[in-house]
Structure formats: structure tokens, C-alpha cells
Amino acid sequence: MRVILARRAGALAGNSIYMIQGSMECDTMKALVVYYSRSGHTRKVGETIADMLACDKEEIIDTAWRSGPIGFLRSGYQNKKKSFTKIEALKRDVSKYDLVIIGTPVWAGTASVPMRTFVHRHKDDFNNVAFFSVHGGEDIQDEFREMEALCGKKPVCLLSFSQKEVNNQGYVTGAEKFVKDIKNLKGI
């Protein structure tokens, strides 16, 4: 895993952490981890980050059928078309959080359809955002750029893992670094 520190710009690479320097008061920060997971990889990372931050978490529930090979193909097709889907209402109000940490699997090089729907629906409610993703080895540059464009906010931190890293627990060290970077932010 490589760590890259930058100021609001820079190349992203698979299996890397990309931190955008910023600041936030952590002792009073209220954070929410929101994730969508089709296969469980992104859920595993999201729950780990939420546990490390001792913050609230919420899973996006997609009402579309995405199981099996046909669901996989449908998801890829909808993603290429930049479609939206129907998702269940959230239990929490994202506008009440200082930071919303958004996690998505990477589908066909971009954010998943359910996460794109969530971000589009709540973009005006975000105070600050951080992104994380789980990919199958794809180039993740477009996915994070798309998420930033959709929500209209620059993320304070970015994190990406391959499915292989999640499967062999190699993501834990990166998640710890991501959480440490978030806790070290002061006064966004």
C-alpha cells in the first residue's frame, strides 16, 4: 500500500490512500459512515472505519435485484449509463453530521449506482465529505472525481482498497491511517 499526501490535486493509484489536507475539530466532530456493498467488501471496510472512529454508520439499501450473474450485468449496464436507482430512506439525517464518510464499490470504473443515487439525493446536505472505495483492480481516478463532482465538495480524505486487500485483512492498516488522518484534521 502506498500513501500519497497532496493538496487538493494529484494522481490516484490503486491500493493507495490519498489525503487532501484540511482541518476539523475532532473532539466535537460528529461523523457518519455511509456505505453501499453488493458483495460485502465495502461493508467490511465501512464497519471497520465506523468502529475505529466510534461513530454512526448507515448502509445504503438498494431495492433493485443485483444478485448473481444477471444482477452483476444489470449493475454494470446501469453504471455505464450513469443511471440512478431506488434506495430505501436513511434512518439518519446526514445534514446533522460534520463529516459524512462515503464508501462505495467501484463498478465499471466509477461509483456504484446506489451510491451515485445517495450522493445525488443528499449532495446539498453534506457539510464535509471523505470517500473510500473497494475495487477489483480498476483505475480509481474517475470514481473519486465523479463522487466529488456529484456532491460538489472536495473530500478531506480518500481511501481505496482492492478486494484482495479486504479478503486478506490487508486493509486494516490503511483504515487505521485513514482514521488517524481524519482525527488529525482541524477546523474545516
N, C-alpha and C. Protein backbone atom coordinates (compact mmCIF):
# COMPACT_ATOMS: atom_id res chain seq x y z
N MET A 1 0.85 -1.17 0.00
CA MET A 1 0.00 0.00 0.00
C MET A 1 0.89 1.23 0.00
N ARG A 2 0.53 2.21 -0.81
CA ARG A 2 1.28 3.46 -0.86
C ARG A 2 0.46 4.57 -0.23
N VAL A 3 1.13 5.49 0.41
CA VAL A 3 0.47 6.66 0.98
C VAL A 3 0.93 7.87 0.19
N ILE A 4 -0.04 8.67 -0.27
CA ILE A 4 0.26 9.87 -1.04
C ILE A 4 -0.38 11.05 -0.33
N LEU A 5 0.40 12.05 0.02
CA LEU A 5 -0.13 13.27 0.61
C LEU A 5 -0.12 14.35 -0.46
N ALA A 6 -1.19 15.11 -0.57
CA ALA A 6 -1.28 16.14 -1.60
C ALA A 6 -2.17 17.27 -1.14
N ARG A 7 -2.19 18.34 -1.89
CA ARG A 7 -3.07 19.48 -1.61
C ARG A 7 -4.09 19.59 -2.72
N ARG A 8 -5.26 19.02 -2.51
CA ARG A 8 -6.42 19.14 -3.39
C ARG A 8 -6.16 18.80 -4.85
N ALA A 9 -5.14 18.06 -5.15
CA ALA A 9 -4.89 17.62 -6.52
C ALA A 9 -3.89 16.48 -6.48
N GLY A 10 -3.83 15.72 -7.53
CA GLY A 10 -2.83 14.67 -7.61
C GLY A 10 -3.38 13.41 -8.22
N ALA A 11 -2.49 12.58 -8.67
CA ALA A 11 -2.89 11.33 -9.29
C ALA A 11 -3.27 10.32 -8.23
N LEU A 12 -4.26 9.52 -8.55
CA LEU A 12 -4.68 8.45 -7.66
C LEU A 12 -4.20 7.14 -8.25
N ALA A 13 -3.87 6.20 -7.42
CA ALA A 13 -3.45 4.90 -7.90
C ALA A 13 -4.13 3.83 -7.08
N GLY A 14 -4.35 2.66 -7.67
CA GLY A 14 -4.96 1.56 -6.94
C GLY A 14 -4.15 1.23 -5.71
N ASN A 15 -4.80 0.70 -4.71
CA ASN A 15 -4.15 0.30 -3.47
C ASN A 15 -3.45 1.47 -2.80
N SER A 16 -4.09 2.62 -2.74
CA SER A 16 -3.44 3.78 -2.15
C SER A 16 -4.39 4.56 -1.27
N ILE A 17 -3.79 5.35 -0.40
CA ILE A 17 -4.53 6.35 0.36
C ILE A 17 -4.15 7.68 -0.24
N TYR A 18 -5.10 8.53 -0.43
CA TYR A 18 -4.85 9.87 -0.95
C TYR A 18 -5.49 10.81 0.02
N MET A 19 -4.70 11.62 0.69
CA MET A 19 -5.24 12.53 1.70
C MET A 19 -5.21 13.95 1.19
N ILE A 20 -6.32 14.62 1.27
CA ILE A 20 -6.37 16.03 0.97
C ILE A 20 -6.29 16.76 2.30
N GLN A 21 -5.29 17.60 2.44
CA GLN A 21 -5.09 18.27 3.71
C GLN A 21 -6.22 19.24 4.00
N GLY A 22 -6.67 19.22 5.20
CA GLY A 22 -7.73 20.11 5.65
C GLY A 22 -7.70 20.12 7.16
N SER A 23 -8.75 20.61 7.75
CA SER A 23 -8.78 20.62 9.20
C SER A 23 -10.19 20.51 9.72
N MET A 24 -10.30 20.01 10.93
CA MET A 24 -11.60 19.80 11.56
C MET A 24 -11.38 19.61 13.05
N GLU A 25 -12.29 20.10 13.86
CA GLU A 25 -12.22 19.88 15.30
C GLU A 25 -12.74 18.49 15.62
N CYS A 26 -11.85 17.59 15.99
CA CYS A 26 -12.24 16.20 16.19
C CYS A 26 -12.95 15.94 17.51
N ASP A 27 -12.60 16.69 18.55
CA ASP A 27 -13.23 16.41 19.83
C ASP A 27 -14.72 16.74 19.78
N THR A 28 -15.14 17.58 18.87
CA THR A 28 -16.56 17.90 18.74
C THR A 28 -17.13 17.40 17.42
N MET A 29 -16.31 16.77 16.60
CA MET A 29 -16.75 16.30 15.29
C MET A 29 -17.77 15.18 15.42
N LYS A 30 -18.83 15.29 14.66
CA LYS A 30 -19.82 14.24 14.57
C LYS A 30 -19.73 13.66 13.17
N ALA A 31 -19.36 12.38 13.08
CA ALA A 31 -19.14 11.74 11.78
C ALA A 31 -20.14 10.61 11.56
N LEU A 32 -20.42 10.37 10.30
CA LEU A 32 -21.30 9.28 9.87
C LEU A 32 -20.62 8.56 8.71
N VAL A 33 -20.53 7.24 8.80
CA VAL A 33 -20.04 6.43 7.69
C VAL A 33 -21.26 5.88 6.96
N VAL A 34 -21.34 6.18 5.66
CA VAL A 34 -22.44 5.69 4.82
C VAL A 34 -21.80 4.87 3.71
N TYR A 35 -22.27 3.64 3.53
CA TYR A 35 -21.67 2.78 2.51
C TYR A 35 -22.75 1.96 1.81
N TYR A 36 -22.41 1.53 0.60
CA TYR A 36 -23.22 0.55 -0.13
C TYR A 36 -22.29 -0.62 -0.42
N SER A 37 -22.81 -1.83 -0.29
CA SER A 37 -21.99 -3.01 -0.56
C SER A 37 -22.84 -4.09 -1.20
N ARG A 38 -22.47 -4.51 -2.40
CA ARG A 38 -23.18 -5.60 -3.07
C ARG A 38 -22.65 -6.95 -2.58
N SER A 39 -21.33 -7.06 -2.43
CA SER A 39 -20.72 -8.34 -2.11
C SER A 39 -20.22 -8.46 -0.67
N GLY A 40 -20.22 -7.35 0.08
CA GLY A 40 -19.78 -7.38 1.47
C GLY A 40 -18.41 -6.76 1.71
N HIS A 41 -17.61 -6.55 0.67
CA HIS A 41 -16.27 -5.98 0.84
C HIS A 41 -16.33 -4.55 1.37
N THR A 42 -17.17 -3.72 0.76
CA THR A 42 -17.27 -2.32 1.18
C THR A 42 -17.90 -2.22 2.56
N ARG A 43 -18.84 -3.11 2.87
CA ARG A 43 -19.45 -3.15 4.20
C ARG A 43 -18.38 -3.41 5.26
N LYS A 44 -17.51 -4.37 4.98
CA LYS A 44 -16.45 -4.73 5.93
C LYS A 44 -15.56 -3.52 6.23
N VAL A 45 -15.14 -2.80 5.19
CA VAL A 45 -14.30 -1.62 5.38
C VAL A 45 -15.08 -0.52 6.10
N GLY A 46 -16.32 -0.28 5.69
CA GLY A 46 -17.14 0.77 6.30
C GLY A 46 -17.38 0.53 7.78
N GLU A 47 -17.69 -0.70 8.14
CA GLU A 47 -17.93 -1.02 9.55
C GLU A 47 -16.64 -0.89 10.36
N THR A 48 -15.52 -1.26 9.76
CA THR A 48 -14.23 -1.12 10.44
C THR A 48 -13.92 0.35 10.71
N ILE A 49 -14.11 1.20 9.71
CA ILE A 49 -13.85 2.64 9.87
C ILE A 49 -14.78 3.22 10.93
N ALA A 50 -16.06 2.87 10.88
CA ALA A 50 -17.03 3.38 11.86
C ALA A 50 -16.65 2.93 13.27
N ASP A 51 -16.23 1.68 13.42
CA ASP A 51 -15.82 1.19 14.73
C ASP A 51 -14.58 1.92 15.23
N MET A 52 -13.62 2.15 14.35
CA MET A 52 -12.39 2.85 14.74
C MET A 52 -12.67 4.30 15.15
N LEU A 53 -13.62 4.93 14.47
CA LEU A 53 -13.98 6.31 14.80
C LEU A 53 -15.02 6.39 15.92
N ALA A 54 -15.60 5.25 16.28
CA ALA A 54 -16.70 5.21 17.26
C ALA A 54 -17.81 6.18 16.83
N CYS A 55 -18.20 6.06 15.56
CA CYS A 55 -19.23 6.96 15.03
C CYS A 55 -20.40 6.16 14.46
N ASP A 56 -21.44 6.88 14.07
CA ASP A 56 -22.61 6.24 13.48
C ASP A 56 -22.28 5.69 12.10
N LYS A 57 -23.06 4.70 11.69
CA LYS A 57 -22.91 4.13 10.35
C LYS A 57 -24.27 3.83 9.77
N GLU A 58 -24.34 3.83 8.46
CA GLU A 58 -25.59 3.56 7.77
C GLU A 58 -25.28 2.87 6.45
N GLU A 59 -25.98 1.77 6.20
CA GLU A 59 -25.82 1.07 4.93
C GLU A 59 -26.92 1.49 3.97
N ILE A 60 -26.53 1.81 2.74
CA ILE A 60 -27.50 2.13 1.69
C ILE A 60 -28.14 0.82 1.25
N ILE A 61 -29.46 0.79 1.27
CA ILE A 61 -30.20 -0.40 0.83
C ILE A 61 -30.81 -0.10 -0.54
N ASP A 62 -30.36 -0.83 -1.53
CA ASP A 62 -30.84 -0.70 -2.90
C ASP A 62 -32.03 -1.64 -3.07
N THR A 63 -33.11 -1.16 -3.67
CA THR A 63 -34.29 -2.01 -3.85
C THR A 63 -34.21 -2.84 -5.13
N ALA A 64 -33.24 -2.57 -6.00
CA ALA A 64 -33.08 -3.34 -7.24
C ALA A 64 -32.42 -4.68 -6.95
N TRP A 65 -32.79 -5.68 -7.72
CA TRP A 65 -32.21 -7.01 -7.58
C TRP A 65 -30.84 -7.01 -8.26
N ARG A 66 -29.79 -7.29 -7.51
CA ARG A 66 -28.43 -7.25 -8.06
C ARG A 66 -27.65 -8.53 -7.79
N SER A 67 -28.35 -9.59 -7.42
CA SER A 67 -27.68 -10.86 -7.11
C SER A 67 -27.36 -11.65 -8.37
N GLY A 68 -26.34 -12.49 -8.26
CA GLY A 68 -26.00 -13.40 -9.33
C GLY A 68 -25.44 -12.72 -10.57
N PRO A 69 -25.18 -13.54 -11.60
CA PRO A 69 -24.58 -13.00 -12.83
C PRO A 69 -25.47 -11.97 -13.54
N ILE A 70 -26.77 -12.19 -13.56
CA ILE A 70 -27.66 -11.24 -14.23
C ILE A 70 -27.69 -9.92 -13.47
N GLY A 71 -27.75 -9.98 -12.14
CA GLY A 71 -27.70 -8.76 -11.34
C GLY A 71 -26.39 -8.01 -11.53
N PHE A 72 -25.30 -8.77 -11.64
CA PHE A 72 -23.98 -8.17 -11.88
C PHE A 72 -23.97 -7.44 -13.23
N LEU A 73 -24.47 -8.09 -14.27
CA LEU A 73 -24.51 -7.47 -15.60
C LEU A 73 -25.43 -6.26 -15.62
N ARG A 74 -26.59 -6.37 -14.98
CA ARG A 74 -27.52 -5.24 -14.91
C ARG A 74 -26.84 -4.05 -14.22
N SER A 75 -26.14 -4.32 -13.15
CA SER A 75 -25.46 -3.26 -12.41
C SER A 75 -24.42 -2.55 -13.27
N GLY A 76 -23.62 -3.33 -14.01
CA GLY A 76 -22.62 -2.75 -14.89
C GLY A 76 -23.24 -1.91 -15.99
N TYR A 77 -24.33 -2.40 -16.56
CA TYR A 77 -25.04 -1.67 -17.62
C TYR A 77 -25.59 -0.35 -17.09
N GLN A 78 -26.27 -0.41 -15.94
CA GLN A 78 -26.83 0.82 -15.35
C GLN A 78 -25.72 1.80 -14.99
N ASN A 79 -24.60 1.28 -14.55
CA ASN A 79 -23.50 2.15 -14.17
C ASN A 79 -22.92 2.87 -15.39
N LYS A 80 -22.75 2.15 -16.47
CA LYS A 80 -22.23 2.77 -17.69
C LYS A 80 -23.17 3.87 -18.19
N LYS A 81 -24.47 3.70 -17.97
CA LYS A 81 -25.46 4.70 -18.39
C LYS A 81 -25.58 5.84 -17.38
N LYS A 82 -24.86 5.74 -16.25
CA LYS A 82 -24.93 6.73 -15.16
C LYS A 82 -26.35 6.85 -14.62
N SER A 83 -27.03 5.72 -14.53
CA SER A 83 -28.41 5.68 -14.05
C SER A 83 -28.48 5.89 -12.54
N PHE A 84 -29.69 6.14 -12.08
CA PHE A 84 -29.98 6.17 -10.65
C PHE A 84 -30.89 4.98 -10.36
N THR A 85 -31.07 4.68 -9.09
CA THR A 85 -31.92 3.57 -8.68
C THR A 85 -32.76 4.01 -7.49
N LYS A 86 -33.65 3.15 -7.07
CA LYS A 86 -34.45 3.44 -5.89
C LYS A 86 -33.73 2.85 -4.67
N ILE A 87 -33.48 3.70 -3.68
CA ILE A 87 -32.86 3.24 -2.44
C ILE A 87 -33.81 3.53 -1.29
N GLU A 88 -33.69 2.74 -0.23
CA GLU A 88 -34.53 2.96 0.95
C GLU A 88 -34.12 4.26 1.65
N ALA A 89 -35.08 4.86 2.32
CA ALA A 89 -34.82 6.09 3.08
C ALA A 89 -33.81 5.81 4.19
N LEU A 90 -32.97 6.79 4.47
CA LEU A 90 -31.99 6.66 5.54
C LEU A 90 -32.66 6.79 6.90
N LYS A 91 -32.04 6.22 7.90
CA LYS A 91 -32.52 6.35 9.28
C LYS A 91 -31.99 7.63 9.92
N ARG A 92 -30.89 8.16 9.37
CA ARG A 92 -30.24 9.33 9.95
C ARG A 92 -30.27 10.51 8.98
N ASP A 93 -30.22 11.71 9.53
CA ASP A 93 -30.20 12.95 8.75
C ASP A 93 -28.74 13.34 8.54
N VAL A 94 -28.24 13.20 7.31
CA VAL A 94 -26.82 13.46 7.05
C VAL A 94 -26.42 14.91 7.30
N SER A 95 -27.37 15.83 7.25
CA SER A 95 -27.04 17.25 7.48
C SER A 95 -26.65 17.53 8.93
N LYS A 96 -26.94 16.61 9.83
CA LYS A 96 -26.61 16.78 11.25
C LYS A 96 -25.17 16.37 11.57
N TYR A 97 -24.43 15.93 10.56
CA TYR A 97 -23.06 15.44 10.77
C TYR A 97 -22.04 16.41 10.19
N ASP A 98 -20.95 16.62 10.92
CA ASP A 98 -19.86 17.46 10.44
C ASP A 98 -19.15 16.83 9.26
N LEU A 99 -19.06 15.50 9.28
CA LEU A 99 -18.36 14.76 8.23
C LEU A 99 -19.16 13.53 7.87
N VAL A 100 -19.39 13.33 6.58
CA VAL A 100 -20.01 12.10 6.08
C VAL A 100 -18.93 11.37 5.28
N ILE A 101 -18.61 10.16 5.72
CA ILE A 101 -17.60 9.32 5.07
C ILE A 101 -18.36 8.36 4.18
N ILE A 102 -18.16 8.47 2.88
CA ILE A 102 -18.96 7.77 1.89
C ILE A 102 -18.14 6.64 1.27
N GLY A 103 -18.68 5.41 1.35
CA GLY A 103 -17.98 4.25 0.82
C GLY A 103 -18.75 3.55 -0.28
N THR A 104 -18.06 3.19 -1.35
CA THR A 104 -18.71 2.55 -2.49
C THR A 104 -17.81 1.51 -3.12
N PRO A 105 -18.41 0.45 -3.67
CA PRO A 105 -17.63 -0.40 -4.55
C PRO A 105 -17.44 0.33 -5.87
N VAL A 106 -16.39 -0.02 -6.59
CA VAL A 106 -16.16 0.55 -7.91
C VAL A 106 -16.77 -0.40 -8.93
N TRP A 107 -17.71 0.12 -9.71
CA TRP A 107 -18.35 -0.66 -10.77
C TRP A 107 -17.98 -0.03 -12.11
N ALA A 108 -17.38 -0.80 -12.97
CA ALA A 108 -17.01 -0.33 -14.31
C ALA A 108 -16.25 1.00 -14.23
N GLY A 109 -15.37 1.11 -13.24
CA GLY A 109 -14.52 2.28 -13.11
C GLY A 109 -15.11 3.49 -12.42
N THR A 110 -16.36 3.40 -11.96
CA THR A 110 -16.99 4.54 -11.31
C THR A 110 -17.74 4.10 -10.05
N ALA A 111 -18.31 5.05 -9.34
CA ALA A 111 -19.09 4.75 -8.13
C ALA A 111 -20.30 3.90 -8.50
N SER A 112 -20.73 3.06 -7.58
CA SER A 112 -21.89 2.20 -7.82
C SER A 112 -23.16 3.02 -8.00
N VAL A 113 -24.13 2.43 -8.70
CA VAL A 113 -25.42 3.10 -8.95
C VAL A 113 -26.10 3.50 -7.64
N PRO A 114 -26.20 2.61 -6.63
CA PRO A 114 -26.85 3.02 -5.38
C PRO A 114 -26.14 4.18 -4.69
N MET A 115 -24.80 4.18 -4.71
CA MET A 115 -24.09 5.28 -4.05
C MET A 115 -24.23 6.56 -4.86
N ARG A 116 -24.20 6.45 -6.19
CA ARG A 116 -24.42 7.64 -7.01
C ARG A 116 -25.79 8.24 -6.69
N THR A 117 -26.79 7.39 -6.51
CA THR A 117 -28.14 7.85 -6.16
C THR A 117 -28.14 8.57 -4.81
N PHE A 118 -27.49 7.96 -3.81
CA PHE A 118 -27.41 8.57 -2.48
C PHE A 118 -26.75 9.94 -2.54
N VAL A 119 -25.60 10.02 -3.19
CA VAL A 119 -24.86 11.28 -3.25
C VAL A 119 -25.68 12.34 -3.98
N HIS A 120 -26.29 11.97 -5.08
CA HIS A 120 -27.12 12.92 -5.84
C HIS A 120 -28.28 13.43 -4.98
N ARG A 121 -28.90 12.55 -4.25
CA ARG A 121 -30.06 12.90 -3.42
C ARG A 121 -29.69 13.79 -2.24
N HIS A 122 -28.51 13.58 -1.66
CA HIS A 122 -28.14 14.27 -0.41
C HIS A 122 -27.02 15.29 -0.57
N LYS A 123 -26.61 15.60 -1.79
CA LYS A 123 -25.45 16.48 -2.01
C LYS A 123 -25.56 17.82 -1.30
N ASP A 124 -26.75 18.36 -1.19
CA ASP A 124 -26.92 19.66 -0.52
C ASP A 124 -26.90 19.55 1.00
N ASP A 125 -26.90 18.33 1.52
CA ASP A 125 -26.95 18.10 2.96
C ASP A 125 -25.56 17.88 3.58
N PHE A 126 -24.54 17.67 2.76
CA PHE A 126 -23.21 17.37 3.27
C PHE A 126 -22.51 18.63 3.76
N ASN A 127 -21.93 18.56 4.96
CA ASN A 127 -21.07 19.64 5.45
C ASN A 127 -19.64 19.42 4.96
N ASN A 128 -19.11 18.23 5.18
CA ASN A 128 -17.80 17.81 4.69
C ASN A 128 -17.90 16.34 4.33
N VAL A 129 -17.05 15.91 3.39
CA VAL A 129 -17.08 14.51 2.96
C VAL A 129 -15.67 13.93 2.91
N ALA A 130 -15.61 12.62 3.08
CA ALA A 130 -14.43 11.81 2.80
C ALA A 130 -14.94 10.60 2.03
N PHE A 131 -14.12 10.04 1.16
CA PHE A 131 -14.55 8.90 0.34
C PHE A 131 -13.63 7.71 0.56
N PHE A 132 -14.23 6.52 0.48
CA PHE A 132 -13.43 5.31 0.38
C PHE A 132 -14.09 4.38 -0.62
N SER A 133 -13.28 3.51 -1.21
CA SER A 133 -13.83 2.58 -2.20
C SER A 133 -13.12 1.25 -2.12
N VAL A 134 -13.79 0.25 -2.67
CA VAL A 134 -13.20 -1.08 -2.83
C VAL A 134 -13.34 -1.43 -4.30
N HIS A 135 -12.23 -1.83 -4.91
CA HIS A 135 -12.23 -2.09 -6.35
C HIS A 135 -11.61 -3.45 -6.65
N GLY A 136 -11.84 -3.90 -7.86
CA GLY A 136 -11.29 -5.17 -8.30
C GLY A 136 -9.97 -5.02 -9.03
N GLY A 137 -9.33 -3.88 -8.91
CA GLY A 137 -8.07 -3.63 -9.57
C GLY A 137 -8.16 -2.54 -10.62
N GLU A 138 -9.34 -1.92 -10.74
CA GLU A 138 -9.54 -0.87 -11.73
C GLU A 138 -8.78 0.41 -11.37
N ASP A 139 -8.67 1.29 -12.36
CA ASP A 139 -8.16 2.64 -12.13
C ASP A 139 -9.24 3.40 -11.40
N ILE A 140 -8.93 3.97 -10.24
CA ILE A 140 -9.96 4.60 -9.40
C ILE A 140 -10.07 6.10 -9.59
N GLN A 141 -9.29 6.68 -10.48
CA GLN A 141 -9.30 8.13 -10.62
C GLN A 141 -10.68 8.67 -10.97
N ASP A 142 -11.35 8.06 -11.93
CA ASP A 142 -12.66 8.56 -12.36
C ASP A 142 -13.70 8.44 -11.26
N GLU A 143 -13.63 7.38 -10.49
CA GLU A 143 -14.61 7.15 -9.44
C GLU A 143 -14.59 8.28 -8.41
N PHE A 144 -13.42 8.67 -7.94
CA PHE A 144 -13.35 9.74 -6.95
C PHE A 144 -13.69 11.10 -7.55
N ARG A 145 -13.25 11.32 -8.79
CA ARG A 145 -13.61 12.58 -9.45
C ARG A 145 -15.12 12.69 -9.62
N GLU A 146 -15.74 11.58 -10.00
CA GLU A 146 -17.20 11.57 -10.17
C GLU A 146 -17.90 11.85 -8.85
N MET A 147 -17.45 11.23 -7.77
CA MET A 147 -18.06 11.45 -6.46
C MET A 147 -17.93 12.92 -6.06
N GLU A 148 -16.76 13.50 -6.27
CA GLU A 148 -16.55 14.91 -5.93
C GLU A 148 -17.48 15.80 -6.76
N ALA A 149 -17.58 15.51 -8.05
CA ALA A 149 -18.45 16.31 -8.92
C ALA A 149 -19.92 16.17 -8.52
N LEU A 150 -20.33 14.95 -8.18
CA LEU A 150 -21.73 14.71 -7.79
C LEU A 150 -22.11 15.47 -6.53
N CYS A 151 -21.23 15.48 -5.54
CA CYS A 151 -21.61 16.12 -4.28
C CYS A 151 -21.19 17.58 -4.22
N GLY A 152 -20.35 18.02 -5.16
CA GLY A 152 -19.95 19.42 -5.19
C GLY A 152 -19.05 19.83 -4.04
N LYS A 153 -18.38 18.87 -3.43
CA LYS A 153 -17.48 19.15 -2.31
C LYS A 153 -16.17 18.39 -2.51
N LYS A 154 -15.09 19.03 -2.12
CA LYS A 154 -13.80 18.35 -2.15
C LYS A 154 -13.69 17.48 -0.91
N PRO A 155 -13.32 16.22 -1.07
CA PRO A 155 -13.18 15.34 0.09
C PRO A 155 -11.97 15.71 0.94
N VAL A 156 -12.10 15.55 2.25
CA VAL A 156 -10.97 15.81 3.15
C VAL A 156 -9.97 14.67 3.13
N CYS A 157 -10.43 13.45 2.84
CA CYS A 157 -9.56 12.28 2.74
C CYS A 157 -10.15 11.31 1.74
N LEU A 158 -9.27 10.55 1.10
CA LEU A 158 -9.68 9.49 0.18
C LEU A 158 -8.94 8.22 0.55
N LEU A 159 -9.60 7.09 0.33
CA LEU A 159 -9.01 5.80 0.64
C LEU A 159 -9.54 4.78 -0.34
N SER A 160 -8.67 3.92 -0.83
CA SER A 160 -9.11 2.88 -1.77
C SER A 160 -8.38 1.58 -1.49
N PHE A 161 -9.12 0.48 -1.60
CA PHE A 161 -8.56 -0.85 -1.41
C PHE A 161 -9.00 -1.75 -2.55
N SER A 162 -8.18 -2.75 -2.83
CA SER A 162 -8.59 -3.81 -3.75
C SER A 162 -9.39 -4.85 -2.95
N GLN A 163 -10.19 -5.61 -3.65
CA GLN A 163 -10.93 -6.69 -2.98
C GLN A 163 -9.96 -7.68 -2.34
N LYS A 164 -8.83 -7.90 -2.99
CA LYS A 164 -7.82 -8.81 -2.44
C LYS A 164 -7.33 -8.34 -1.08
N GLU A 165 -7.08 -7.03 -0.94
CA GLU A 165 -6.64 -6.49 0.35
C GLU A 165 -7.71 -6.69 1.42
N VAL A 166 -8.97 -6.52 1.05
CA VAL A 166 -10.05 -6.72 2.01
C VAL A 166 -10.14 -8.19 2.40
N ASN A 167 -10.02 -9.07 1.42
CA ASN A 167 -10.12 -10.51 1.70
C ASN A 167 -9.01 -11.01 2.62
N ASN A 168 -7.80 -10.46 2.50
CA ASN A 168 -6.70 -10.95 3.33
C ASN A 168 -6.38 -10.03 4.52
N GLN A 169 -7.34 -9.17 4.87
CA GLN A 169 -7.21 -8.26 6.02
C GLN A 169 -6.13 -7.20 5.85
N GLY A 170 -5.60 -7.06 4.64
CA GLY A 170 -4.57 -6.06 4.37
C GLY A 170 -5.07 -4.63 4.43
N TYR A 171 -6.36 -4.46 4.53
CA TYR A 171 -6.95 -3.12 4.56
C TYR A 171 -6.88 -2.46 5.94
N VAL A 172 -6.68 -3.22 6.98
CA VAL A 172 -6.78 -2.70 8.35
C VAL A 172 -5.77 -1.59 8.60
N THR A 173 -4.53 -1.77 8.19
CA THR A 173 -3.51 -0.74 8.40
C THR A 173 -3.88 0.54 7.66
N GLY A 174 -4.36 0.42 6.44
CA GLY A 174 -4.79 1.59 5.68
C GLY A 174 -5.98 2.28 6.31
N ALA A 175 -6.92 1.50 6.84
CA ALA A 175 -8.08 2.08 7.52
C ALA A 175 -7.64 2.82 8.78
N GLU A 176 -6.68 2.26 9.50
CA GLU A 176 -6.16 2.94 10.69
C GLU A 176 -5.53 4.28 10.32
N LYS A 177 -4.77 4.32 9.23
CA LYS A 177 -4.13 5.56 8.77
C LYS A 177 -5.20 6.58 8.35
N PHE A 178 -6.21 6.13 7.63
CA PHE A 178 -7.32 6.98 7.19
C PHE A 178 -8.01 7.61 8.40
N VAL A 179 -8.32 6.79 9.40
CA VAL A 179 -8.98 7.27 10.62
C VAL A 179 -8.07 8.25 11.36
N LYS A 180 -6.79 7.93 11.45
CA LYS A 180 -5.84 8.85 12.11
C LYS A 180 -5.81 10.19 11.39
N ASP A 181 -5.77 10.16 10.06
CA ASP A 181 -5.77 11.41 9.29
C ASP A 181 -7.04 12.21 9.52
N ILE A 182 -8.18 11.54 9.59
CA ILE A 182 -9.45 12.23 9.86
C ILE A 182 -9.42 12.86 11.25
N LYS A 183 -8.94 12.11 12.23
CA LYS A 183 -8.89 12.63 13.60
C LYS A 183 -7.92 13.81 13.73
N ASN A 184 -6.92 13.87 12.86
CA ASN A 184 -5.93 14.95 12.92
C ASN A 184 -6.35 16.21 12.18
N LEU A 185 -7.46 16.15 11.47
CA LEU A 185 -7.93 17.34 10.76
C LEU A 185 -8.46 18.35 11.77
N LYS A 186 -8.19 19.61 11.54
CA LYS A 186 -8.63 20.67 12.45
C LYS A 186 -9.32 21.78 11.67
N GLY A 187 -10.51 22.16 12.08
CA GLY A 187 -11.24 23.34 11.62
C GLY A 187 -11.59 23.49 10.16
N ILE A 188 -12.25 22.54 9.56
CA ILE A 188 -12.67 22.66 8.16
C ILE A 188 -13.65 23.80 8.02
